[in-house]
Coordinates of C-alpha atoms in Angstrom, one line a residue:
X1 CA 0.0 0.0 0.0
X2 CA 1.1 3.4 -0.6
X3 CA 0.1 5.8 1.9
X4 CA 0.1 9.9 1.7
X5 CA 3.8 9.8 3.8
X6 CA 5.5 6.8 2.7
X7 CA 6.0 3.6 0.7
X8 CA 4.9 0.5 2.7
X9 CA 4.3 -2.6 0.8
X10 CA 8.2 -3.7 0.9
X11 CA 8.0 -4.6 4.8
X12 CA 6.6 -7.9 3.4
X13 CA 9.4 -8.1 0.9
X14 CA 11.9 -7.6 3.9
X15 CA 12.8 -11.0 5.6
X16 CA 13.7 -12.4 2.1
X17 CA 15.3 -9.1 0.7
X18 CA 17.8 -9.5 3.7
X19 CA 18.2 -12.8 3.4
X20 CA 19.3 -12.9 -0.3
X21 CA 18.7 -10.2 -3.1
X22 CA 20.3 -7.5 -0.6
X23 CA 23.7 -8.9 0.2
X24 CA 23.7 -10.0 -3.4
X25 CA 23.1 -6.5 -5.3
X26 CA 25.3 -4.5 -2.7
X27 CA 28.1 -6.7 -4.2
X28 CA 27.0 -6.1 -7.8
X29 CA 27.0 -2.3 -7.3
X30 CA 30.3 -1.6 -5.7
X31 CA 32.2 -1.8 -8.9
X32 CA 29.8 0.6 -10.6
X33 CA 30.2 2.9 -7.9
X34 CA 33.6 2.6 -8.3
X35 CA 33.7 3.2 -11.7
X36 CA 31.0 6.2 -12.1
X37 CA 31.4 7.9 -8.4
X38 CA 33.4 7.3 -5.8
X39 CA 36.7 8.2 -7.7
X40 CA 35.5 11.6 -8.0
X41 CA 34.4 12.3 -4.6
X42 CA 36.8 12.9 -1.2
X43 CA 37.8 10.2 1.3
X44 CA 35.2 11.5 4.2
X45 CA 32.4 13.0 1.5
X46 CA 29.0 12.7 2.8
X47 CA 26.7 9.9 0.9
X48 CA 22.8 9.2 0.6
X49 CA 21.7 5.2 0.0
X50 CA 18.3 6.4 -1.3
X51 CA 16.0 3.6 -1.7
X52 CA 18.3 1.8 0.8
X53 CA 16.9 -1.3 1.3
X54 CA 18.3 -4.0 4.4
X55 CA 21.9 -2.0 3.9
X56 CA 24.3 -3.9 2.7
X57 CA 25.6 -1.0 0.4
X58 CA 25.5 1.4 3.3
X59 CA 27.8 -0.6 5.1
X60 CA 30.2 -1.3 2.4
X61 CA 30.3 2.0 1.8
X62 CA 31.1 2.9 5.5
X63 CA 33.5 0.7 5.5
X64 CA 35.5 2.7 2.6
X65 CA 35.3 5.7 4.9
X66 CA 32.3 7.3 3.5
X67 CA 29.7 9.0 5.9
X68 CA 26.5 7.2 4.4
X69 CA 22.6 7.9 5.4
X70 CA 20.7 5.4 4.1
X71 CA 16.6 6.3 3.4
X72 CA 14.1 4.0 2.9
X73 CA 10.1 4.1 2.6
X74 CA 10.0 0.2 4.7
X75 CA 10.2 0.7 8.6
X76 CA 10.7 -3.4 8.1
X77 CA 13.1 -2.7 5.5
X78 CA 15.1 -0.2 7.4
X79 CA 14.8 -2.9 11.1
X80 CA 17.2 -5.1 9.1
X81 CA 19.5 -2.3 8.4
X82 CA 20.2 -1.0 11.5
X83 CA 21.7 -4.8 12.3
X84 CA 23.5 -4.7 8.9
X85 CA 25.1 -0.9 9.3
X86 CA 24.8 -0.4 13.0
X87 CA 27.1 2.8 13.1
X88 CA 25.2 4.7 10.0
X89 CA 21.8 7.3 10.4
X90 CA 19.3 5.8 8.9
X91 CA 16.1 7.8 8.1
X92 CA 12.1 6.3 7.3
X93 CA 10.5 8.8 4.7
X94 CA 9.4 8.3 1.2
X95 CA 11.8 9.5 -1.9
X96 CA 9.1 11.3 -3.0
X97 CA 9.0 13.8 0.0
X98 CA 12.1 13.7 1.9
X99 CA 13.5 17.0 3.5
X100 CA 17.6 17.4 4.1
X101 CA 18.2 19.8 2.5
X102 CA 22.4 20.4 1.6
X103 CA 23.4 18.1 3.7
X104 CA 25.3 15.3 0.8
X105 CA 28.3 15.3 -1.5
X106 CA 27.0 12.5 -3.8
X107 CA 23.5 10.8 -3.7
X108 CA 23.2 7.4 -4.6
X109 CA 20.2 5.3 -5.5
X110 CA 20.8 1.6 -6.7
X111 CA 19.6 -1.9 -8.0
X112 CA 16.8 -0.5 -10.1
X113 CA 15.0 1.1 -6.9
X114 CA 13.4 4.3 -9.0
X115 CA 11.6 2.0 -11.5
X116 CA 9.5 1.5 -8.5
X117 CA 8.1 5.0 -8.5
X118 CA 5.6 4.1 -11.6
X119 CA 4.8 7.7 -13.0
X120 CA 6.8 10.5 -14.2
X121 CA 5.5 13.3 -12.0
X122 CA 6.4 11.3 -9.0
X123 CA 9.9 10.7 -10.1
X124 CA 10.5 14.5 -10.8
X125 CA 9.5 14.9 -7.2
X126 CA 11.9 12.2 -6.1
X127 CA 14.5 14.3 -8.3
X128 CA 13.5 17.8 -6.6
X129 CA 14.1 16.1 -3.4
X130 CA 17.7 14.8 -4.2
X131 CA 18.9 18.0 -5.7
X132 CA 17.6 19.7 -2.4
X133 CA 19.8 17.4 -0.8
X134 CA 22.9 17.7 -2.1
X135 CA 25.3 20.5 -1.7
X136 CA 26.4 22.6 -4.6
X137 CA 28.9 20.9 -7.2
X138 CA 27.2 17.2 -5.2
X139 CA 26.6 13.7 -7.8
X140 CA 24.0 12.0 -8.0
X141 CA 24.3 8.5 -9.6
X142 CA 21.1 6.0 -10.1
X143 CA 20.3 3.1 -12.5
X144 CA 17.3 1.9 -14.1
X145 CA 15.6 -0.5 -16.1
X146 CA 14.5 1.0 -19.2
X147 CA 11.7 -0.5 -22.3
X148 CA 14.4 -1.9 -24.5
X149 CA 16.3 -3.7 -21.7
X150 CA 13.0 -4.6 -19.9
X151 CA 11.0 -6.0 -23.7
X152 CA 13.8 -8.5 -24.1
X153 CA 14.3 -10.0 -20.7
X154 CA 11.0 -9.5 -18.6
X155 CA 9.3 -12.0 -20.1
X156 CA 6.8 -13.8 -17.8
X157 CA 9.3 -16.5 -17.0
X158 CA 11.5 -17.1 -13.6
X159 CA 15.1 -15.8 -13.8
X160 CA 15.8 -15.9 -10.5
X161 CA 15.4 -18.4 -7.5
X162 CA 16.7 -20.1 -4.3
X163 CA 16.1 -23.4 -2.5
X164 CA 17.2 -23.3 0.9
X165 CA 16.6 -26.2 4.1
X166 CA 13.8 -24.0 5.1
X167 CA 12.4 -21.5 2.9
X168 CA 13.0 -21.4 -1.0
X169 CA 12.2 -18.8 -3.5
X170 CA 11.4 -17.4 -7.6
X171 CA 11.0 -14.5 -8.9
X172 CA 9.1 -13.6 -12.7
X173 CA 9.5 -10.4 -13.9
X174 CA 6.7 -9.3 -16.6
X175 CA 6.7 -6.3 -18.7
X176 CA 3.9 -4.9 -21.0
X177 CA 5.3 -2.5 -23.9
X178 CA 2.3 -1.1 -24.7
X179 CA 2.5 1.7 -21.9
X180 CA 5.9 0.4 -20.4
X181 CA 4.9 -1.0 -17.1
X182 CA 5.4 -4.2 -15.6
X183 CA 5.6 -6.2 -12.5
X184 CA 7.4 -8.8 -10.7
X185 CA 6.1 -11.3 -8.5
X186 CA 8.4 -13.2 -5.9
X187 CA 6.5 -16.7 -4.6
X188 CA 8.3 -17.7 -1.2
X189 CA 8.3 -20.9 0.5
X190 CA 8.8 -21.1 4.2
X191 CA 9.0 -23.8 6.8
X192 CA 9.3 -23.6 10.3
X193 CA 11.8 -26.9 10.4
X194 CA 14.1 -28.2 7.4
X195 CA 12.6 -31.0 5.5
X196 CA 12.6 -34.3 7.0
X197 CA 13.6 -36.5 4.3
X198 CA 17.3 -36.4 3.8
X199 CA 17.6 -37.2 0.0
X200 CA 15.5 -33.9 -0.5
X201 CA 17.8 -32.1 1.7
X202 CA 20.7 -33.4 -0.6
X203 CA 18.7 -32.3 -3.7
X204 CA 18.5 -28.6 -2.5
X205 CA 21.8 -28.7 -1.6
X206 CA 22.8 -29.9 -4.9
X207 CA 20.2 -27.4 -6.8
X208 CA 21.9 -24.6 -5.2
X209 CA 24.8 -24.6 -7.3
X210 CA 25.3 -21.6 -9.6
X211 CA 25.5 -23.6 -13.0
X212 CA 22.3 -25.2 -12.1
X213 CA 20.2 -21.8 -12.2
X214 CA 17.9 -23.1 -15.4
X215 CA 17.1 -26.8 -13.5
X216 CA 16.8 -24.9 -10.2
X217 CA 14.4 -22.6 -11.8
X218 CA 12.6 -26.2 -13.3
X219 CA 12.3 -27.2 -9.7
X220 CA 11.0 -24.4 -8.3
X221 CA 8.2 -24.3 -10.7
X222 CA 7.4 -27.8 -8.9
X223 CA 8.2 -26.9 -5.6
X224 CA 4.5 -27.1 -4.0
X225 CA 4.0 -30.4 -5.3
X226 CA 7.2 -31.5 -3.4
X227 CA 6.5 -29.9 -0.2
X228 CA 3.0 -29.7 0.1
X229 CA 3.2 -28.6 3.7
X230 CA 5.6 -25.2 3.4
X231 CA 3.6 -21.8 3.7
X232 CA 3.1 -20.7 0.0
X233 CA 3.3 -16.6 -0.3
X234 CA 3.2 -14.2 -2.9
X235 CA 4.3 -10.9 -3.2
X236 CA 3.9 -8.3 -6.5
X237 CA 5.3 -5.1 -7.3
X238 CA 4.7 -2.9 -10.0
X239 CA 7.6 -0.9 -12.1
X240 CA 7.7 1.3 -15.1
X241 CA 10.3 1.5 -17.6
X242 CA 11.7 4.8 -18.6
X243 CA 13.0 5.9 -21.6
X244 CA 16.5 7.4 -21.4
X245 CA 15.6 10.6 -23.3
X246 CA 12.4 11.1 -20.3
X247 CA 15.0 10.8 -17.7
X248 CA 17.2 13.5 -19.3
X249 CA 14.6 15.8 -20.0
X250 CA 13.6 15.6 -16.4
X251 CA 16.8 16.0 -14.7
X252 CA 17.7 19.0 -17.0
X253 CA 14.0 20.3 -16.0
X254 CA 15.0 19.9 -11.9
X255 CA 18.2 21.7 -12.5
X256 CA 20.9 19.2 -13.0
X257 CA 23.8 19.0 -15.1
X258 CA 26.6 16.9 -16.9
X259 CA 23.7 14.5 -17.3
X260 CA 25.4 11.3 -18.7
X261 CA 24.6 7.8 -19.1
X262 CA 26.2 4.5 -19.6
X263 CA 26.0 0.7 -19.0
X264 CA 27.4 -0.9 -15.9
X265 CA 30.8 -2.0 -18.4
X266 CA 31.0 1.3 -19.3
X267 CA 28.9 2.0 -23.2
X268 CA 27.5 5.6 -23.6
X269 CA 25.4 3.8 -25.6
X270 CA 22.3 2.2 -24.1
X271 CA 21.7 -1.1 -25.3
X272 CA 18.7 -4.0 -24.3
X273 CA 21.2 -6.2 -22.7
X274 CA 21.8 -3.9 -19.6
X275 CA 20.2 -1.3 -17.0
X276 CA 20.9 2.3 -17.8
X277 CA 23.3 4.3 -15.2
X278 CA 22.5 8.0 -14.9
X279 CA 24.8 10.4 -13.6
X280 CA 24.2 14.4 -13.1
X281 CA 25.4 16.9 -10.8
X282 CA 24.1 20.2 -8.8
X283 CA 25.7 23.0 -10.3
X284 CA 27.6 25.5 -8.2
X285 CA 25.4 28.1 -6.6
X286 CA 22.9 25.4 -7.7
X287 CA 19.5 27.0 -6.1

């Protein structure tokens, strides 16, 4: 549900989210960050995890000496990252209508989190919030999923999935082209004990292997029928895919500028194979 202060339908993506999709993309963006941000900022500058999730990323970038806020719209979301980054600030408001004003060097907001905010208006406001935020001459850096990218690989089938002793997991990502929305849905599996018989234990040990994503994926299609007794859940969230040229306009609109983008290896030219990274700044005497 989305209420008139803040996103709350991730607290029921939480549990999982910490458990395995956060650890997971904080790895995948630290070489990014690398890459596209942290090279051009100082050794103490002052970050913003937007969208921050369980905060992994906030504490890898702590950890490189970074003074990071993370700010996230999940209360449940944000209970998980006060274990994971215990020394950071950590701050419950929506993107859309957060207030801290010049307070940041360099804003970051990862893993495809602003393809969550499914219309254009609303993203604008979550851009007038981040250039608010940052001090004059401050980066901001995001990624997103965008309608080329999203046509050729959401395509109503599981790409993604884990069986664990207790709780296993898929997730489908679906994408219509005709007004460039989509969804995902993430089906969990949870028990409260592992399962009892030990040559299924074996099997999910075995089906965890990387190089066994497609049977994994196979299995997990199956998995009710093999454990009839584990609490089936569901959980769906909707995104929109964004044209680069929408995002430009925009962030020139707010303010921003050296607006670039590029793939996470490095291509100025946006392709279908790979999220699109954004990168813009808040001019001097920026107002």
């Amino acid at each position: 549900m989305v209420t008139n202060d803040r996103y709350t339908q991730y607290d029921t993506w939480a549990w999982l989210y910490n458990q395995t999709m956060g650890p997971q993309y904080s790895a995948n963006q630290i070489r990014p960050l690398e890459t596209l941000l942290l090279s051009a900022l100082s050794a103490n500058a002052r970050l913003l995890d937007l969208c921050c999730g369980t905060g992994q990323l906030v504490q890898e970038l702590m950890q490189r000496g970074y003074s990071v806020t993370g700010l996230d719209g999940s209360e449940a979301m944000l209970d998980y990252a006060h274990q994971n980054a215990p020394q950071a600030e950590f701050v419950l408001a929506d993107a859309r209508r957060f207030h801290l004003p010049d307070q940041f060097d360099a804003i970051v907001s990862t893993s495809a989190s602003l393809n969550h905010i499914i219309s254009i208006d609303d993203l604008k406001a979550v851009f007038r919030c981040v250039y608010v935020a940052l001090r004059d001459n401050g980066w901001f850096l995001f990624d997103l999923n965008h309608p080329a990218q999203m046509a050729r690989w959401w395509r109503g089938r599981p790409v993604e999935g884990e069986i664990a002793e207790n709780y296993a997991w898929v997730l489908t990502p679906v994408y219509d082209p005709q007004n460039d929305s989509g969804y995902f849905k993430i089906v969990l599996f949870r028990s409260q004990s592992a399962s009892s018989h030990p040559l299924r234990r074996m099997l999910y040990r075995i089906l965890s292997l990387r190089w066994l994503t497609r049977l994994r994926l196979k299995a997990l299609n199956r998995f009710q029928n093999w454990e009839p007794n584990w609490r089936r859940s569901e959980m769906i969230y909707h995104v929109r895919g964004y044209p680069e040229a929408t995002i430009r306009q925009a962030l020139a609109e707010t303010g921003f500028t050296e607006i670039s983008v590029q793939t996470i290896d490095g291509n100025p030219q946006v392709d279908n194979k790979h999220s699109a990274y954004f990168r813009c700044r808040k001019p001097a005497n920026g107002k």
